[in-house]
Amino acid sequence: GPWAVCLGESMAVLLPDAAGPLEAAGGFRPAVGGAESNTACALAALGVPAAWIGRVGDDGFGRMVTADLAACRVDVSAVAVDPHRRTGLYVKETGGSALPHDLGPGRSRLHYYRTGSAASALSPALLADPAAARLLAGARLLHLTGITAALSDDCLALVRALLADRRPGRLVSLDLNWRPALWHGRDPAVLPDLLDAADVLLLGADEAAEALGTGDPAALRAAFPSPATVVVKDAGHRVTALDRSGTAVTEPALAVEVVEPTGAGDAFAAGYLAGLHRGLDGRRRLRLGHLAAACALTAPGDRGRLPAPGVVAALLDAPAG
Ligand code: KDG
């Protein structure tokens, strides 16, 4: 079975044909998003057998999401179809036009249409589902994000149940993915306990400062003593991984022309986790994370296209510029 299981909400995405405020959009192109399934796709592209567990509606967007992930060679055998709730949707807005209400160049915003979605009904009942239980029992890595905890009380209960269900030989990685819009009317004070229950904790310095009060790698390491590794991505595009003793490895990102940043964090997580799968040392794990992130940064959608394995291998050992 798959080495990695990624669990969370995936959505249909509407990408506007041009930059500018939504009221001026001429048309939209359908795509697929969702932090955890973005990570699953990038893992699969890096040669790591990966599954995505989630729920979609019994609708065309749900079929699109599932088919798209299957085409990425992600195991979708445990995806549930909800007969009543719809597949979640988000609309991406990007800045850079001269029109009023423009977000500004280089800025983007995700507009969510997902309250009450099929995925928001994920709950601890999942653990009794035979297909999901089979994947979860066989996986060596379970990847979660802080997004799921924000979706509903049932989703939060599922995240807690998964984090409590520690199994020897299975690691849990958790990417903070702070989405303030999703926490409106919900209490983000539930997050720290979840973060501290992971084996690999991934956070952006900016989002950590906003959600947790600090973006400093050493302070975050001290705040979350349990994970074997805390990985902090800072705004200067350096990433620092700290082990339990506080020993730090820092690696700069690749300098690329950013097209659209959504999904870069998910790709970084995939690269880092693929490095774990390959048994790479700490520095190469970070480098593989940066490589995967660079591919997402240079694509307009959530996901980029990874170069062929030989190219990835060569870049992994290229000297720093
Ligand atoms: O990281 C990318 C995600 O933010 C995007 O795919 C949508 O999952 C999503 C979310 O909840 O923001």
Short mmCIF file of C-alpha atoms and ligand atoms in Angstrom, two decimals:
data_model
loop_
_atom_site.label_atom_id
_atom_site.label_comp_id
_atom_site.label_asym_id
_atom_site.label_seq_id
_atom_site.Cartn_x
_atom_site.Cartn_y
_atom_site.Cartn_z
CA GLY A 1 0.00 0.00 0.00
CA PRO A 2 0.98 3.69 -0.16
CA TRP A 3 3.87 4.92 2.01
CA ALA A 4 2.15 8.23 2.68
CA VAL A 5 -1.48 9.02 3.39
CA CYS A 6 -2.52 12.68 3.10
CA LEU A 7 -5.90 13.55 4.59
CA GLY A 8 -7.96 16.71 4.21
CA GLU A 9 -10.29 18.66 1.96
CA SER A 10 -9.68 18.99 -1.76
CA MET A 11 -11.68 21.42 -3.80
CA ALA A 12 -12.51 22.48 -7.26
CA VAL A 13 -10.66 25.70 -8.08
CA LEU A 14 -11.69 28.44 -10.46
CA LEU A 15 -8.64 30.25 -11.83
CA PRO A 16 -9.43 33.59 -13.48
CA ASP A 17 -8.18 34.06 -17.03
CA ALA A 18 -6.46 37.33 -16.09
CA ALA A 19 -5.17 39.16 -13.03
CA GLY A 20 -7.55 41.65 -11.46
CA PRO A 21 -10.52 41.98 -9.13
CA LEU A 22 -13.13 39.22 -9.46
CA GLU A 23 -15.84 41.58 -10.67
CA ALA A 24 -13.73 42.16 -13.78
CA ALA A 25 -12.92 38.51 -14.45
CA GLY A 26 -13.77 37.48 -17.98
CA GLY A 27 -13.68 33.75 -17.46
CA PHE A 28 -12.37 31.03 -15.21
CA ARG A 29 -10.48 27.83 -15.83
CA PRO A 30 -11.27 24.82 -13.62
CA ALA A 31 -8.46 23.27 -11.61
CA VAL A 32 -7.98 21.24 -8.46
CA GLY A 33 -6.65 22.41 -5.11
CA GLY A 34 -6.41 21.38 -1.50
CA ALA A 35 -3.28 21.52 0.59
CA GLU A 36 -3.06 17.84 1.50
CA SER A 37 -3.84 16.51 -1.97
CA ASN A 38 -1.34 18.99 -3.43
CA THR A 39 1.23 17.35 -1.18
CA ALA A 40 0.05 13.87 -2.22
CA CYS A 41 0.45 14.76 -5.93
CA ALA A 42 3.94 16.15 -5.44
CA LEU A 43 4.91 13.08 -3.39
CA ALA A 44 3.68 10.83 -6.20
CA ALA A 45 5.59 12.93 -8.74
CA LEU A 46 8.71 12.41 -6.65
CA GLY A 47 8.19 8.67 -6.77
CA VAL A 48 6.69 8.22 -3.31
CA PRO A 49 3.55 6.05 -3.25
CA ALA A 50 0.86 8.31 -1.80
CA ALA A 51 -2.85 8.24 -1.09
CA TRP A 52 -5.34 11.01 -0.45
CA ILE A 53 -8.27 10.49 1.90
CA GLY A 54 -11.11 12.97 1.78
CA ARG A 55 -14.76 13.44 0.91
CA VAL A 56 -16.30 14.94 -2.18
CA GLY A 57 -19.86 15.56 -3.26
CA ASP A 58 -21.78 13.40 -5.75
CA ASP A 59 -21.22 16.05 -8.41
CA GLY A 60 -19.03 16.93 -11.36
CA PHE A 61 -16.51 18.86 -9.28
CA GLY A 62 -16.12 15.84 -7.00
CA ARG A 63 -15.55 13.58 -9.99
CA MET A 64 -13.09 16.11 -11.42
CA VAL A 65 -11.11 16.26 -8.15
CA THR A 66 -10.96 12.48 -7.78
CA ALA A 67 -10.06 11.85 -11.43
CA ASP A 68 -7.37 14.55 -11.35
CA LEU A 69 -5.71 13.03 -8.30
CA ALA A 70 -5.93 9.54 -9.74
CA ALA A 71 -4.24 10.88 -12.89
CA CYS A 72 -1.41 12.09 -10.64
CA ARG A 73 -1.08 8.44 -9.55
CA VAL A 74 -2.46 9.22 -6.10
CA ASP A 75 -4.41 6.35 -4.49
CA VAL A 76 -8.03 7.53 -4.19
CA SER A 77 -9.47 4.20 -3.04
CA ALA A 78 -10.70 5.65 0.25
CA VAL A 79 -12.29 8.85 -1.06
CA ALA A 80 -15.90 9.00 0.14
CA VAL A 81 -18.73 10.46 -1.90
CA ASP A 82 -21.34 12.35 0.11
CA PRO A 83 -24.80 12.01 -1.45
CA HIS A 84 -26.09 15.31 0.00
CA ARG A 85 -23.23 17.76 0.51
CA ARG A 86 -21.39 19.43 -2.33
CA THR A 87 -17.71 19.43 -3.20
CA GLY A 88 -15.95 22.48 -1.78
CA LEU A 89 -14.86 25.24 -4.15
CA TYR A 90 -12.42 28.08 -4.07
CA VAL A 91 -11.94 30.96 -6.46
CA LYS A 92 -8.48 32.41 -6.82
CA GLU A 93 -8.01 36.16 -7.23
CA THR A 94 -4.65 37.52 -8.30
CA GLY A 95 -3.47 41.11 -8.29
CA GLY A 96 -1.57 43.00 -10.93
CA SER A 97 -4.16 44.84 -13.00
CA ALA A 98 -4.63 48.61 -12.99
CA LEU A 99 -8.32 48.23 -12.07
CA PRO A 100 -9.93 49.53 -8.87
CA HIS A 101 -10.00 47.02 -5.99
CA ASP A 102 -6.93 45.22 -7.37
CA LEU A 103 -5.04 43.26 -4.70
CA GLY A 104 -1.71 44.61 -5.88
CA PRO A 105 1.02 42.96 -7.94
CA GLY A 106 2.23 39.60 -6.67
CA ARG A 107 -0.66 39.24 -4.23
CA SER A 108 -3.37 36.63 -4.39
CA ARG A 109 -6.39 35.68 -2.33
CA LEU A 110 -8.38 32.47 -2.06
CA HIS A 111 -12.15 32.93 -1.82
CA TYR A 112 -13.67 29.87 -0.20
CA TYR A 113 -17.10 28.42 -0.97
CA ARG A 114 -16.85 25.40 1.28
CA THR A 115 -18.95 25.88 4.41
CA GLY A 116 -20.99 22.70 4.86
CA SER A 117 -19.03 20.94 2.11
CA ALA A 118 -18.73 17.17 1.81
CA ALA A 119 -15.28 17.30 3.39
CA SER A 120 -16.52 19.32 6.36
CA ALA A 121 -18.42 16.15 7.33
CA LEU A 122 -15.18 14.20 7.79
CA SER A 123 -15.34 12.79 11.32
CA PRO A 124 -13.89 10.05 13.54
CA ALA A 125 -16.36 7.70 11.80
CA LEU A 126 -13.68 7.56 9.09
CA LEU A 127 -11.58 5.31 11.30
CA ALA A 128 -14.25 2.60 10.98
CA ASP A 129 -14.37 2.85 7.18
CA PRO A 130 -12.69 -0.28 5.79
CA ALA A 131 -10.94 1.43 2.85
CA ALA A 132 -9.59 4.27 5.00
CA ALA A 133 -8.60 1.93 7.83
CA ARG A 134 -6.65 -0.23 5.37
CA LEU A 135 -4.66 2.76 4.07
CA LEU A 136 -4.08 4.18 7.54
CA ALA A 137 -2.91 0.82 8.87
CA GLY A 138 -0.34 0.36 6.10
CA ALA A 139 1.05 3.90 5.83
CA ARG A 140 4.45 4.89 7.21
CA LEU A 141 3.53 8.55 7.13
CA LEU A 142 0.28 10.38 7.78
CA HIS A 143 0.25 13.97 6.54
CA LEU A 144 -2.22 16.47 8.01
CA THR A 145 -2.61 20.24 8.04
CA GLY A 146 -4.07 22.82 10.39
CA ILE A 147 -6.72 23.54 7.75
CA THR A 148 -8.72 20.42 8.61
CA ALA A 149 -9.01 21.43 12.25
CA ALA A 150 -10.74 24.63 11.13
CA LEU A 151 -13.38 23.03 8.92
CA SER A 152 -15.86 21.76 11.55
CA ASP A 153 -16.06 20.24 15.02
CA ASP A 154 -16.24 16.79 13.41
CA CYS A 155 -13.10 17.50 11.38
CA LEU A 156 -11.30 18.71 14.51
CA ALA A 157 -12.37 15.54 16.33
CA LEU A 158 -10.97 13.45 13.48
CA VAL A 159 -7.61 15.27 13.57
CA ARG A 160 -7.45 14.71 17.32
CA ALA A 161 -8.34 11.03 16.95
CA LEU A 162 -5.66 10.54 14.29
CA LEU A 163 -3.03 12.27 16.40
CA ALA A 164 -4.00 10.16 19.43
CA ASP A 165 -3.78 6.94 17.41
CA ARG A 166 0.02 6.63 17.54
CA ARG A 167 1.33 3.54 15.80
CA PRO A 168 4.88 2.28 15.90
CA GLY A 169 6.58 2.81 12.55
CA ARG A 170 4.15 5.51 11.41
CA LEU A 171 5.13 9.16 11.51
CA VAL A 172 2.71 12.07 11.46
CA SER A 173 3.64 15.29 9.70
CA LEU A 174 1.57 18.40 10.23
CA ASP A 175 1.78 21.61 8.23
CA LEU A 176 0.28 24.60 10.06
CA ASN A 177 -1.28 26.16 6.94
CA TRP A 178 -2.80 29.08 8.84
CA ARG A 179 -5.98 30.16 7.02
CA PRO A 180 -7.52 32.95 9.13
CA ALA A 181 -10.63 33.09 6.93
CA LEU A 182 -11.51 29.54 7.96
CA TRP A 183 -11.19 30.26 11.70
CA HIS A 184 -13.82 32.98 11.69
CA GLY A 185 -16.18 32.01 14.53
CA ARG A 186 -13.94 29.12 15.56
CA ASP A 187 -11.22 29.00 18.21
CA PRO A 188 -7.65 28.62 16.90
CA ALA A 189 -6.45 28.04 20.48
CA VAL A 190 -6.97 24.34 19.68
CA LEU A 191 -3.97 24.44 17.32
CA PRO A 192 -0.92 24.31 19.64
CA ASP A 193 -1.84 20.91 21.12
CA LEU A 194 -2.31 19.51 17.64
CA LEU A 195 1.01 20.90 16.43
CA ASP A 196 2.87 19.47 19.39
CA ALA A 197 1.45 16.00 18.73
CA ALA A 198 3.16 15.67 15.33
CA ASP A 199 6.53 14.03 14.60
CA VAL A 200 7.40 16.50 11.85
CA LEU A 201 6.00 20.01 12.27
CA LEU A 202 6.16 22.40 9.32
CA LEU A 203 5.42 26.10 9.69
CA GLY A 204 5.98 29.35 7.86
CA ALA A 205 7.56 32.03 10.05
CA ASP A 206 4.96 34.62 8.97
CA GLU A 207 1.95 32.42 9.57
CA ALA A 208 3.41 31.21 12.88
CA ALA A 209 3.88 34.81 14.02
CA GLU A 210 0.24 35.49 13.20
CA ALA A 211 -1.27 32.31 14.61
CA LEU A 212 1.10 31.49 17.47
CA GLY A 213 2.75 34.77 18.39
CA THR A 214 6.26 34.00 17.16
CA GLY A 215 7.99 33.09 13.92
CA ASP A 216 11.40 32.62 15.48
CA PRO A 217 12.74 29.10 14.82
CA ALA A 218 14.32 28.67 18.27
CA ALA A 219 11.21 30.00 20.02
CA LEU A 220 8.98 27.69 17.99
CA ARG A 221 11.25 24.75 18.79
CA ALA A 222 10.92 25.61 22.50
CA ALA A 223 7.15 26.04 22.23
CA PHE A 224 6.73 22.63 20.58
CA PRO A 225 9.05 20.22 22.36
CA SER A 226 7.49 16.94 21.19
CA PRO A 227 8.04 16.74 17.40
CA ALA A 228 11.31 15.10 16.36
CA THR A 229 11.76 17.88 13.81
CA VAL A 230 10.40 21.42 13.57
CA VAL A 231 10.80 22.96 10.12
CA VAL A 232 10.43 26.75 9.89
CA LYS A 233 10.19 28.48 6.51
CA ASP A 234 11.10 32.15 6.89
CA ALA A 235 10.12 35.16 4.83
CA GLY A 236 13.69 35.52 3.58
CA HIS A 237 13.15 32.18 1.84
CA ARG A 238 15.41 30.24 4.12
CA VAL A 239 14.21 27.10 5.80
CA THR A 240 15.54 25.92 9.14
CA ALA A 241 15.01 22.41 10.50
CA LEU A 242 15.60 21.95 14.21
CA ASP A 243 15.88 18.63 16.00
CA ARG A 244 14.89 18.08 19.64
CA SER A 245 18.29 19.21 20.91
CA GLY A 246 17.80 22.49 19.03
CA THR A 247 20.52 21.69 16.48
CA ALA A 248 19.59 23.62 13.33
CA VAL A 249 20.20 23.11 9.62
CA THR A 250 19.37 26.10 7.39
CA GLU A 251 19.10 26.01 3.62
CA PRO A 252 18.26 28.92 1.29
CA ALA A 253 15.50 28.60 -1.32
CA LEU A 254 16.08 28.68 -5.07
CA ALA A 255 15.77 32.14 -6.58
CA VAL A 256 12.90 31.85 -9.07
CA GLU A 257 10.53 34.23 -10.83
CA VAL A 258 7.33 33.71 -8.82
CA VAL A 259 4.21 33.34 -10.97
CA GLU A 260 1.76 32.50 -8.16
CA PRO A 261 2.70 31.29 -4.68
CA THR A 262 -0.33 29.14 -3.74
CA GLY A 263 0.67 25.55 -3.18
CA ALA A 264 4.38 26.18 -2.69
CA GLY A 265 4.21 25.21 0.97
CA ASP A 266 2.42 21.98 0.11
CA ALA A 267 5.09 21.15 -2.46
CA PHE A 268 7.83 21.99 0.02
CA ALA A 269 6.30 19.55 2.49
CA ALA A 270 6.22 16.87 -0.22
CA GLY A 271 9.87 17.41 -1.11
CA TYR A 272 10.91 17.32 2.51
CA LEU A 273 8.88 14.18 3.20
CA ALA A 274 10.12 12.51 0.00
CA GLY A 275 13.61 13.17 1.33
CA LEU A 276 12.63 11.36 4.50
CA HIS A 277 11.34 8.47 2.38
CA ARG A 278 14.65 8.34 0.51
CA GLY A 279 16.69 8.50 3.69
CA LEU A 280 18.35 11.78 2.68
CA ASP A 281 20.29 13.80 5.25
CA GLY A 282 18.69 16.90 6.76
CA ARG A 283 20.17 19.35 4.28
CA ARG A 284 19.15 17.36 1.21
CA ARG A 285 15.65 16.96 2.62
CA LEU A 286 15.38 20.76 2.76
CA ARG A 287 16.84 21.05 -0.75
CA LEU A 288 14.30 18.62 -2.17
CA GLY A 289 11.62 20.68 -0.42
CA HIS A 290 12.90 23.87 -2.05
CA LEU A 291 13.07 22.21 -5.48
CA ALA A 292 9.48 21.04 -5.29
CA ALA A 293 8.37 24.45 -3.99
CA ALA A 294 10.14 26.21 -6.88
CA CYS A 295 8.03 24.19 -9.33
CA ALA A 296 4.79 25.27 -7.63
CA LEU A 297 5.95 28.90 -7.40
CA THR A 298 6.46 29.08 -11.16
CA ALA A 299 3.00 27.67 -12.03
CA PRO A 300 -0.30 29.65 -12.03
CA GLY A 301 -2.29 26.89 -10.29
CA ASP A 302 -1.64 25.20 -6.97
CA ARG A 303 0.71 22.63 -8.43
CA GLY A 304 3.81 22.73 -10.58
CA ARG A 305 5.37 20.07 -12.76
CA LEU A 306 8.46 18.41 -11.30
CA PRO A 307 11.45 17.77 -13.54
CA ALA A 308 12.48 14.20 -14.42
CA PRO A 309 14.12 12.17 -11.63
CA GLY A 310 17.63 12.54 -13.12
CA VAL A 311 17.28 16.33 -13.21
CA VAL A 312 16.04 16.40 -9.62
CA ALA A 313 18.99 14.24 -8.52
CA ALA A 314 21.49 16.56 -10.25
CA LEU A 315 19.92 19.70 -8.79
CA LEU A 316 19.91 18.17 -5.33
CA ASP A 317 23.69 18.07 -5.31
CA ALA A 318 24.33 21.29 -7.25
CA PRO A 319 26.55 23.72 -5.34
CA ALA A 320 24.86 26.77 -3.81
CA GLY A 321 25.14 29.86 -6.04
O1 KDG B 1 -1.83 25.51 0.08
C1 KDG B 1 -2.75 25.65 -0.94
C2 KDG B 1 -4.12 25.64 -0.38
O2 KDG B 1 -4.30 26.79 0.41
C3 KDG B 1 -5.19 25.63 -1.42
O3 KDG B 1 -5.08 24.49 -2.24
C4 KDG B 1 -6.56 25.66 -0.83
O4 KDG B 1 -6.51 23.82 0.69
C5 KDG B 1 -6.67 25.00 0.49
C6 KDG B 1 -7.00 25.86 1.61
O5 KDG B 1 -7.72 25.38 2.48
O6 KDG B 1 -6.55 26.99 1.66
#
